[in-house]
Short mmCIF file of C-alpha atoms and ligand atoms in Angstrom, two decimals:
data_model
loop_
_atom_site.label_atom_id
_atom_site.label_comp_id
_atom_site.label_asym_id
_atom_site.label_seq_id
_atom_site.Cartn_x
_atom_site.Cartn_y
_atom_site.Cartn_z
CA MET R 1 100.23 124.60 76.67
CA GLN R 2 100.53 121.53 74.65
CA ASN R 3 97.96 120.31 71.91
CA PHE R 4 96.08 117.08 72.53
CA ASP R 5 93.71 114.65 71.21
CA TYR R 6 91.72 113.06 73.95
CA MET R 7 88.96 110.50 74.39
CA THR R 8 87.96 108.21 77.24
CA PRO R 9 84.77 106.24 76.00
CA THR R 10 84.33 104.23 79.32
CA ARG R 11 81.05 104.54 81.02
CA LEU R 12 81.48 104.82 84.90
CA VAL R 13 78.69 103.43 86.97
CA PHE R 14 79.67 104.38 90.65
CA GLY R 15 78.21 103.81 93.98
CA GLU R 16 76.46 101.33 96.42
CA GLY R 17 74.58 98.94 94.29
CA ALA R 18 76.09 99.76 91.00
CA ILE R 19 76.11 96.35 89.57
CA SER R 20 72.18 96.45 89.49
CA LYS R 21 72.74 97.72 85.99
CA LEU R 22 74.88 94.84 85.03
CA GLU R 23 72.65 92.75 82.95
CA GLU R 24 71.26 95.70 81.10
CA THR R 25 74.76 96.78 80.33
CA MET R 26 75.80 93.15 79.28
CA LYS R 27 72.64 92.29 76.95
CA PRO R 28 73.60 94.41 73.97
CA LEU R 29 77.14 92.94 74.02
CA GLY R 30 76.27 89.29 73.59
CA LYS R 31 75.21 86.23 75.37
CA ARG R 32 78.52 84.33 75.53
CA VAL R 33 80.40 85.79 78.40
CA LEU R 34 84.12 85.02 79.56
CA LEU R 35 84.08 85.92 83.39
CA THR R 36 87.65 86.57 84.42
CA TYR R 37 88.83 86.76 88.10
CA GLY R 38 91.83 86.37 90.30
CA GLY R 39 92.56 83.89 93.19
CA GLY R 40 89.33 83.89 94.90
CA SER R 41 88.74 87.09 96.70
CA ILE R 42 85.49 87.60 94.70
CA LYS R 43 84.06 84.42 96.01
CA LYS R 44 84.92 85.32 99.61
CA ILE R 45 82.89 88.75 99.32
CA GLY R 46 79.95 87.00 97.65
CA LEU R 47 80.36 88.87 94.36
CA TYR R 48 81.08 85.91 92.31
CA ASP R 49 77.56 84.46 93.31
CA LYS R 50 75.81 87.79 92.69
CA VAL R 51 77.42 88.13 89.29
CA LEU R 52 76.21 84.50 88.36
CA GLU R 53 72.78 85.42 89.56
CA LEU R 54 72.30 88.68 87.76
CA LEU R 55 73.82 86.97 84.50
CA ASP R 56 71.30 83.97 84.94
CA ASP R 57 70.43 84.22 81.30
CA PHE R 58 73.90 84.40 79.87
CA GLU R 59 76.15 81.55 78.67
CA ILE R 60 79.08 82.08 81.17
CA TYR R 61 82.64 80.57 80.70
CA GLU R 62 85.35 81.32 83.41
CA LEU R 63 89.03 81.94 83.45
CA SER R 64 90.19 82.15 87.30
CA ASP R 65 93.55 82.35 89.11
CA ILE R 66 94.82 85.52 87.45
CA GLN R 67 97.79 86.28 89.45
CA PRO R 68 98.96 89.76 90.59
CA ASN R 69 101.41 91.10 87.98
CA PRO R 70 99.37 88.95 85.40
CA LYS R 71 101.31 86.43 83.42
CA TYR R 72 101.20 85.98 79.59
CA ASP R 73 101.62 82.31 80.01
CA PRO R 74 99.39 80.81 81.29
CA SER R 75 96.47 83.44 81.87
CA VAL R 76 96.53 85.57 78.74
CA LEU R 77 97.06 82.57 76.48
CA ASP R 78 94.58 80.58 78.31
CA GLY R 79 92.10 83.48 78.03
CA VAL R 80 92.56 83.73 74.29
CA LYS R 81 92.16 80.06 73.70
CA ILE R 82 88.69 80.05 75.63
CA CYS R 83 87.56 83.11 73.77
CA LYS R 84 88.41 81.61 70.28
CA GLU R 85 87.14 78.02 71.13
CA LYS R 86 83.76 79.26 72.70
CA ASN R 87 83.13 82.25 70.34
CA ILE R 88 83.07 84.61 73.24
CA ASP R 89 81.10 87.82 72.68
CA VAL R 90 82.19 89.83 75.93
CA ILE R 91 84.61 89.56 78.70
CA LEU R 92 83.47 90.44 82.18
CA ALA R 93 86.53 91.25 84.34
CA VAL R 94 85.88 91.08 88.05
CA GLY R 95 88.65 92.07 90.35
CA GLY R 96 91.60 94.42 90.70
CA GLY R 97 94.09 95.77 88.05
CA SER R 98 95.61 92.38 87.29
CA VAL R 99 92.41 90.78 86.34
CA LEU R 100 91.38 93.88 84.17
CA ASP R 101 94.87 94.11 82.61
CA CYS R 102 94.88 90.37 81.65
CA SER R 103 91.35 90.78 80.31
CA LYS R 104 92.38 93.49 78.11
CA ALA R 105 95.23 91.59 76.61
CA ILE R 106 92.72 88.61 76.04
CA ALA R 107 90.25 90.90 74.39
CA ALA R 108 92.84 91.99 71.84
CA GLY R 109 94.24 88.49 71.52
CA ALA R 110 90.87 86.94 70.91
CA LYS R 111 90.56 89.22 67.57
CA TYR R 112 94.20 88.51 66.35
CA ASP R 113 95.52 85.65 64.37
CA GLY R 114 99.19 86.09 65.06
CA ASP R 115 101.35 85.97 68.32
CA VAL R 116 99.63 87.89 70.85
CA TRP R 117 102.92 89.04 72.55
CA ASP R 118 103.22 91.13 69.23
CA LEU R 119 100.34 93.35 70.44
CA ILE R 120 101.72 93.55 73.93
CA SER R 121 105.24 94.56 72.77
CA TYR R 122 103.97 96.94 70.00
CA LYS R 123 105.27 94.82 67.03
CA ALA R 124 101.74 94.78 65.88
CA PHE R 125 98.61 96.88 66.45
CA ALA R 126 95.13 95.41 67.32
CA LYS R 127 92.40 96.19 64.67
CA ASP R 128 89.69 95.08 66.91
CA ALA R 129 89.15 93.68 70.41
CA LEU R 130 86.21 91.95 72.24
CA PRO R 131 84.23 94.34 74.35
CA ILE R 132 85.27 94.45 78.05
CA VAL R 133 83.12 95.18 81.06
CA ASP R 134 84.38 95.17 84.60
CA ILE R 135 83.56 95.15 88.27
CA LEU R 136 86.37 96.71 90.11
CA THR R 137 87.20 95.34 93.47
CA LEU R 138 90.56 97.30 94.43
CA ALA R 139 91.23 101.06 94.03
CA ALA R 140 94.76 101.45 92.59
CA THR R 141 95.68 101.11 88.94
CA GLY R 142 93.03 103.25 87.17
CA SER R 143 92.77 100.20 84.64
CA GLU R 144 88.97 100.53 84.84
CA TYR R 145 89.12 103.95 82.92
CA ASP R 146 92.14 103.56 80.67
CA CYS R 147 93.18 101.55 77.63
CA GLY R 148 96.23 100.31 79.10
CA GLY R 149 97.46 96.97 80.41
CA VAL R 150 100.53 95.57 81.95
CA ILE R 151 101.53 91.99 81.27
CA SER R 152 104.62 89.81 82.58
CA ARG R 153 106.46 87.17 80.88
CA THR R 154 108.33 85.29 83.39
CA GLU R 155 110.96 83.63 81.01
CA THR R 156 112.33 87.07 79.55
CA ASN R 157 111.96 89.00 82.77
CA ASP R 158 109.65 91.36 80.83
CA LYS R 159 106.83 93.39 82.28
CA ILE R 160 105.34 95.66 79.66
CA GLY R 161 102.73 98.41 79.95
CA TYR R 162 101.09 99.07 76.69
CA MET R 163 98.16 101.15 75.57
CA ASP R 164 95.67 100.28 72.83
CA SER R 165 92.59 102.42 72.24
CA HIS R 166 90.62 99.40 71.36
CA LEU R 167 90.95 98.47 75.17
CA PHE R 168 88.95 100.84 76.96
CA PRO R 169 86.36 99.17 79.06
CA VAL R 170 82.78 99.71 77.64
CA CYS R 171 81.62 100.14 81.07
CA SER R 172 83.14 99.93 84.55
CA PHE R 173 81.14 99.17 87.71
CA LEU R 174 82.71 100.94 90.75
CA ASP R 175 81.02 99.89 94.07
CA PRO R 176 83.17 101.05 96.94
CA ILE R 177 81.69 98.37 99.21
CA TYR R 178 83.55 95.63 97.15
CA THR R 179 86.74 97.44 98.35
CA PHE R 180 85.98 97.11 102.06
CA THR R 181 87.79 93.69 102.34
CA VAL R 182 91.02 94.81 100.67
CA SER R 183 93.91 94.06 102.98
CA LYS R 184 95.96 96.95 104.72
CA LYS R 185 98.89 96.05 102.54
CA GLN R 186 96.94 96.28 99.22
CA THR R 187 95.16 99.44 100.39
CA ALA R 188 98.43 101.10 101.09
CA ALA R 189 99.90 99.86 97.69
CA GLY R 190 96.91 101.04 95.79
CA CYS R 191 97.19 104.47 97.43
CA ALA R 192 100.95 104.53 96.53
CA ASP R 193 100.29 103.42 92.97
CA ALA R 194 97.62 106.25 92.44
CA MET R 195 99.86 108.80 94.26
CA ASN R 196 102.68 107.99 91.81
CA HIS R 197 100.28 108.17 88.82
CA THR R 198 99.55 111.57 89.85
CA ILE R 199 103.34 112.71 90.73
CA GLU R 200 104.37 111.08 87.26
CA GLN R 201 101.97 113.74 85.53
CA TYR R 202 102.86 116.63 88.12
CA PHE R 203 106.61 116.46 87.69
CA VAL R 204 106.80 117.75 84.12
CA GLU R 205 108.61 120.62 82.08
CA ASP R 206 105.03 122.28 81.13
CA SER R 207 102.06 122.05 83.20
CA THR R 208 98.82 124.15 83.62
CA LEU R 209 97.42 125.72 86.88
CA LEU R 210 94.44 123.69 86.41
CA ASN R 211 96.20 120.20 86.34
CA ASP R 212 98.58 121.19 89.11
CA GLY R 213 95.48 121.87 91.03
CA PHE R 214 93.78 118.58 90.23
CA CYS R 215 97.02 116.73 90.99
CA GLU R 216 97.61 118.47 94.32
CA ALA R 217 93.95 117.80 95.44
CA ASN R 218 94.24 114.13 94.23
CA LEU R 219 97.33 113.60 96.08
CA LYS R 220 95.82 115.15 99.38
CA SER R 221 92.79 113.17 99.16
CA LEU R 222 94.50 109.91 98.54
CA MET R 223 96.67 110.55 101.68
CA TYR R 224 93.78 111.70 103.82
CA ASN R 225 91.43 108.89 102.88
CA THR R 226 93.95 106.01 102.88
CA LYS R 227 94.62 107.02 106.61
CA ILE R 228 90.80 106.57 107.32
CA ALA R 229 90.54 103.43 105.28
CA LEU R 230 93.40 101.70 106.97
CA GLU R 231 91.86 102.44 110.32
CA HIS R 232 88.22 101.87 109.32
CA PRO R 233 88.05 99.54 106.19
CA ASP R 234 84.47 99.79 105.89
CA ASP R 235 84.28 103.58 105.94
CA TYR R 236 82.13 104.11 102.81
CA ARG R 237 83.06 107.83 102.39
CA ALA R 238 86.83 106.95 102.30
CA ARG R 239 86.74 104.01 100.26
CA ALA R 240 84.55 105.95 97.80
CA GLU R 241 86.82 108.70 97.25
CA LEU R 242 89.85 106.54 97.20
CA MET R 243 88.23 104.69 94.39
CA LEU R 244 87.43 107.80 92.36
CA CYS R 245 90.96 109.24 92.95
CA CYS R 246 92.51 106.28 91.61
CA THR R 247 90.25 105.97 88.55
CA TYR R 248 91.42 109.57 87.72
CA GLY R 249 95.10 108.54 88.11
CA CYS R 250 95.97 106.84 84.75
CA ASN R 251 93.93 107.83 81.86
CA GLY R 252 95.75 111.22 81.18
CA ILE R 253 92.80 113.38 82.27
CA LEU R 254 95.23 114.90 85.07
CA SER R 255 97.73 116.13 82.45
CA LEU R 256 95.76 117.41 79.33
CA GLY R 257 97.84 120.07 77.91
CA ASN R 258 100.92 119.19 79.95
CA SER R 259 104.05 117.79 78.51
CA GLY R 260 104.95 114.24 79.18
CA SER R 261 107.12 112.94 82.04
CA GLY R 262 107.98 109.53 80.51
CA TRP R 263 106.62 108.05 83.70
CA PRO R 264 110.35 107.28 85.02
CA CYS R 265 109.29 105.57 88.40
CA HIS R 266 106.92 103.09 86.53
CA GLY R 267 109.71 102.25 84.05
CA ILE R 268 111.94 101.32 87.01
CA GLU R 269 109.21 99.61 88.91
CA HIS R 270 108.14 97.44 86.27
CA ALA R 271 111.56 95.94 86.17
CA LEU R 272 111.48 95.15 89.72
CA SER R 273 108.08 93.42 89.65
CA ALA R 274 109.16 91.51 86.46
CA TYR R 275 112.49 90.36 88.13
CA TYR R 276 111.04 89.80 91.70
CA ASP R 277 107.36 89.71 91.36
CA ILE R 278 106.84 92.27 94.11
CA THR R 279 103.57 94.38 94.71
CA HIS R 280 103.70 97.35 92.25
CA GLY R 281 102.48 99.97 94.50
CA GLU R 282 105.19 98.90 97.08
CA GLY R 283 108.09 99.26 94.54
CA LEU R 284 106.76 102.57 93.55
CA ALA R 285 106.71 103.87 96.87
CA ILE R 286 110.28 102.85 97.43
CA ILE R 287 111.48 104.25 94.15
CA THR R 288 109.67 107.49 94.09
CA PRO R 289 111.57 109.50 96.94
CA ARG R 290 114.93 108.24 95.88
CA TRP R 291 114.06 109.34 92.24
CA MET R 292 113.00 112.70 93.58
CA LYS R 293 116.25 113.02 95.36
CA HIS R 294 118.14 112.06 92.27
CA ILE R 295 116.45 114.55 90.09
CA LEU R 296 116.52 117.59 92.45
CA ASN R 297 118.45 120.28 90.95
CA GLU R 298 118.09 124.01 90.29
CA LYS R 299 115.93 123.39 87.10
CA THR R 300 113.45 121.24 88.99
CA LEU R 301 113.55 123.01 92.17
CA PRO R 302 110.51 125.04 91.51
CA ARG R 303 108.21 121.94 90.90
CA PHE R 304 109.45 120.64 94.29
CA ILE R 305 108.74 123.74 96.09
CA LYS R 306 105.27 123.95 94.68
CA TYR R 307 104.68 120.39 95.45
CA GLY R 308 105.96 120.90 99.12
CA ILE R 309 104.00 123.88 99.84
CA ASN R 310 100.53 122.93 98.14
CA VAL R 311 100.51 118.95 99.08
CA PHE R 312 102.32 118.89 102.44
CA GLY R 313 101.61 122.56 103.66
CA ILE R 314 105.56 123.30 104.13
CA ASP R 315 106.11 126.85 105.32
CA SER R 316 106.81 128.88 102.07
CA LYS R 317 109.14 131.23 103.98
CA LEU R 318 111.88 128.39 104.31
CA ASP R 319 114.96 128.32 102.11
CA ASP R 320 113.76 126.90 98.59
CA MET R 321 116.19 123.91 98.88
CA GLU R 322 114.92 123.17 102.39
CA ILE R 323 111.43 123.15 101.23
CA ALA R 324 112.30 120.67 98.52
CA GLU R 325 114.30 118.31 100.64
CA ARG R 326 111.34 118.46 103.29
CA ALA R 327 108.82 117.61 100.65
CA ILE R 328 110.93 114.54 99.44
CA ALA R 329 111.17 113.63 103.27
CA GLU R 330 107.27 113.92 103.71
CA THR R 331 106.62 111.88 100.70
CA TYR R 332 108.79 109.16 102.25
CA SER R 333 107.26 109.54 105.78
CA PHE R 334 103.79 109.28 104.39
CA PHE R 335 104.49 105.84 102.53
CA GLU R 336 106.17 104.56 105.75
CA SER R 337 103.28 105.69 107.86
CA ILE R 338 100.80 103.59 105.91
CA GLY R 339 102.79 100.52 106.39
CA ILE R 340 104.78 100.24 103.19
CA PRO R 341 108.23 98.78 103.51
CA MET R 342 110.40 101.31 102.26
CA HIS R 343 113.59 99.49 101.25
CA LEU R 344 114.17 96.94 98.45
CA LYS R 345 115.67 94.60 100.86
CA ASP R 346 112.28 94.57 102.75
CA VAL R 347 110.85 93.17 99.72
CA GLY R 348 113.38 90.56 99.06
CA ILE R 349 115.54 92.57 96.65
CA ASP R 350 119.35 92.74 97.10
CA GLU R 351 122.22 94.27 95.15
CA SER R 352 122.84 91.18 93.08
CA ARG R 353 120.78 91.95 89.98
CA ILE R 354 120.85 95.92 90.16
CA GLY R 355 123.21 96.04 87.25
CA GLU R 356 121.15 93.62 85.17
CA MET R 357 117.90 95.51 85.87
CA ALA R 358 119.37 98.92 85.27
CA HIS R 359 120.60 97.66 81.94
CA HIS R 360 117.23 96.08 81.08
CA ILE R 361 115.36 99.46 82.06
CA ALA R 362 117.71 101.70 80.09
CA VAL R 363 117.27 99.49 77.03
CA ASN R 364 113.76 99.03 77.35
CA GLU R 365 111.87 101.99 78.95
CA GLY R 366 112.93 104.93 76.84
CA LEU R 367 113.90 106.96 80.09
CA GLU R 368 116.46 108.94 78.13
CA ASN R 369 113.33 110.94 77.25
CA ALA R 370 111.98 111.31 80.66
CA TYR R 371 111.33 114.79 82.34
CA VAL R 372 114.87 114.49 83.88
CA PRO R 373 116.59 112.09 81.33
CA LEU R 374 117.88 108.96 83.08
CA GLY R 375 120.61 106.75 81.73
CA GLU R 376 121.90 103.37 82.90
CA GLU R 377 124.05 104.80 85.49
CA ASP R 378 121.21 107.09 86.92
CA ILE R 379 118.90 104.16 87.10
CA SER R 380 121.65 102.03 88.81
CA GLN R 381 122.04 104.99 91.38
CA ILE R 382 118.42 105.25 92.09
CA LEU R 383 118.00 101.43 92.62
CA THR R 384 121.17 101.34 94.88
CA ALA R 385 119.68 104.17 96.91
CA SER R 386 116.72 102.19 97.33
CA LEU R 387 118.34 99.12 98.92
O1 NZQ K 2 93.49 87.41 93.17
P1 NZQ K 2 92.49 87.82 94.27
O2 NZQ K 2 92.00 86.76 95.11
O3 NZQ K 2 91.36 88.64 93.71
O4 NZQ K 2 93.21 88.74 95.30
C1 NZQ K 2 93.62 90.10 94.92
C2 NZQ K 2 95.26 90.10 94.74
O5 NZQ K 2 95.70 89.09 95.68
C3 NZQ K 2 93.44 91.03 96.02
N1 NZQ K 2 92.10 91.60 95.91
C4 NZQ K 2 91.51 92.34 94.96
N2 NZQ K 2 90.42 92.73 95.51
C5 NZQ K 2 90.16 92.36 96.67
C6 NZQ K 2 91.28 91.53 97.04
N3 NZQ K 2 91.41 91.02 98.33
C7 NZQ K 2 90.41 91.43 99.28
N4 NZQ K 2 89.19 92.20 98.90
C8 NZQ K 2 89.06 92.51 97.64
N5 NZQ K 2 88.03 93.18 97.22
O6 NZQ K 2 94.37 91.99 96.06
C9 NZQ K 2 95.57 91.43 95.45
C10 NZQ K 2 96.28 92.31 94.39
O7 NZQ K 2 95.52 92.50 93.32
P2 NZQ K 2 95.84 93.16 92.06
O8 NZQ K 2 94.84 93.15 90.87
O9 NZQ K 2 97.29 92.63 91.60
O10 NZQ K 2 96.16 94.69 92.43
P3 NZQ K 2 96.20 96.00 91.60
O11 NZQ K 2 94.80 96.46 91.29
O12 NZQ K 2 97.13 96.90 92.37
O13 NZQ K 2 96.94 95.61 90.17
C11 NZQ K 2 98.27 95.67 89.91
C12 NZQ K 2 98.75 95.28 88.55
O14 NZQ K 2 98.07 96.42 87.59
C13 NZQ K 2 99.35 96.95 86.89
C14 NZQ K 2 100.43 96.76 87.87
O15 NZQ K 2 101.78 96.77 87.24
C15 NZQ K 2 100.18 95.26 88.47
O16 NZQ K 2 100.38 94.35 87.47
N6 NZQ K 2 98.99 98.32 86.58
C16 NZQ K 2 98.10 98.57 85.76
C17 NZQ K 2 98.02 99.85 85.14
C18 NZQ K 2 96.76 100.09 84.10
N7 NZQ K 2 96.25 99.05 83.45
O17 NZQ K 2 96.68 101.31 83.80
C19 NZQ K 2 98.77 101.02 85.61
C20 NZQ K 2 99.44 100.73 86.78
O18 NZQ K 2 100.49 101.61 86.83
C21 NZQ K 2 99.99 99.30 87.15
O19 NZQ K 2 101.20 99.11 86.34
ZN1 ZN K 3 101.05 102.21 88.67
#
């Protein structure tokens, strides 16, 4: 078992009506609020009006139109500008992972005098950040419970995931009812994202029985409840469990004491969404089974056997390699069954830039240190198999 030094300081307020505690939570953080949100879904579900009503006594400034795969320019830079000009005290992020991630970059940038990209690209480290409170409206990334953010810079095809301990939200409000309106596409993509977060922590060299159990339960719950939510979008129980599964996905709690994996599927997917602006969870669902096939060998076989038997209930009496291959096939079939397009060509990606992307990933993502090390040729093969 590996040593660790772990802290997640974020307060979670979970359940129907959770945002009734919004005002009392925001009050000690200051009066001048930057309200951040995306393309308008929060207005359609009445959450925007509700927030303004609850924060009647606050001075509210707004940054809207934050796009999926949030952009450094304009969104992050615009947000930093508002924070500095208006002397903002606290950021209230209302939306999905993209809004939260963008808000985190803004929070750090607001307290930094240099080029904000330095903070995202690890050239410099934040010494401080504005406090962030969020109201989550889409179960997927786990950004509500971690200190990471992922920001895209279009002109250089960069999509960088970075962590900074200043960026844990102070408080995340998780009311499953706000996720009832999430489309089938985004519900499925959110499930695939959280499943992959769990898989990235499960396929490691050294893991504990405890973590294996947590991960297996998280995967089973995600699959079970996604099927229900797709059929009945307003099933509170299913949406609630999905929300919590996703929240557990990304802050390391599923792998305390495990060795790391290097998060290879994320390393590969981030390039796909940087180059082609695709939906993150869909890219992961396409890559995951191909990556699994690529890394299946005598050494990794025991992990696949455990995964196949405990997550998919595959008969343990079958031949070892057959269990592993069936486990990979089940992973693929599940994603397909929830409506995810399972080929890169289905999401507008052809072979023309595979070489370029494989090179970019090999240079930038450090996958030579992954659970099974991946070089440029491995990455290129995984991408080609995903076409
Ligand atoms: O922009 P609006 O109008 O709000 O619409 C959004 C957006 O179009 C919509 N949506 C959100 N809540 C809704 C809703 N539609 C109807 N009803 C609601 N209640 O859904 C669309 C997608 O939103 P987005 O925030 O982009 O999705 P998600 O939460 O999946 O976030 C994806 C981003 O997070 C990053 C991804 O790379 C991607 O950029 N990630 C962040 C991580 C982190 N911070 O820890 C980890 C992840 O691995 C991931 O990389
Ligand atoms: Zn992810």
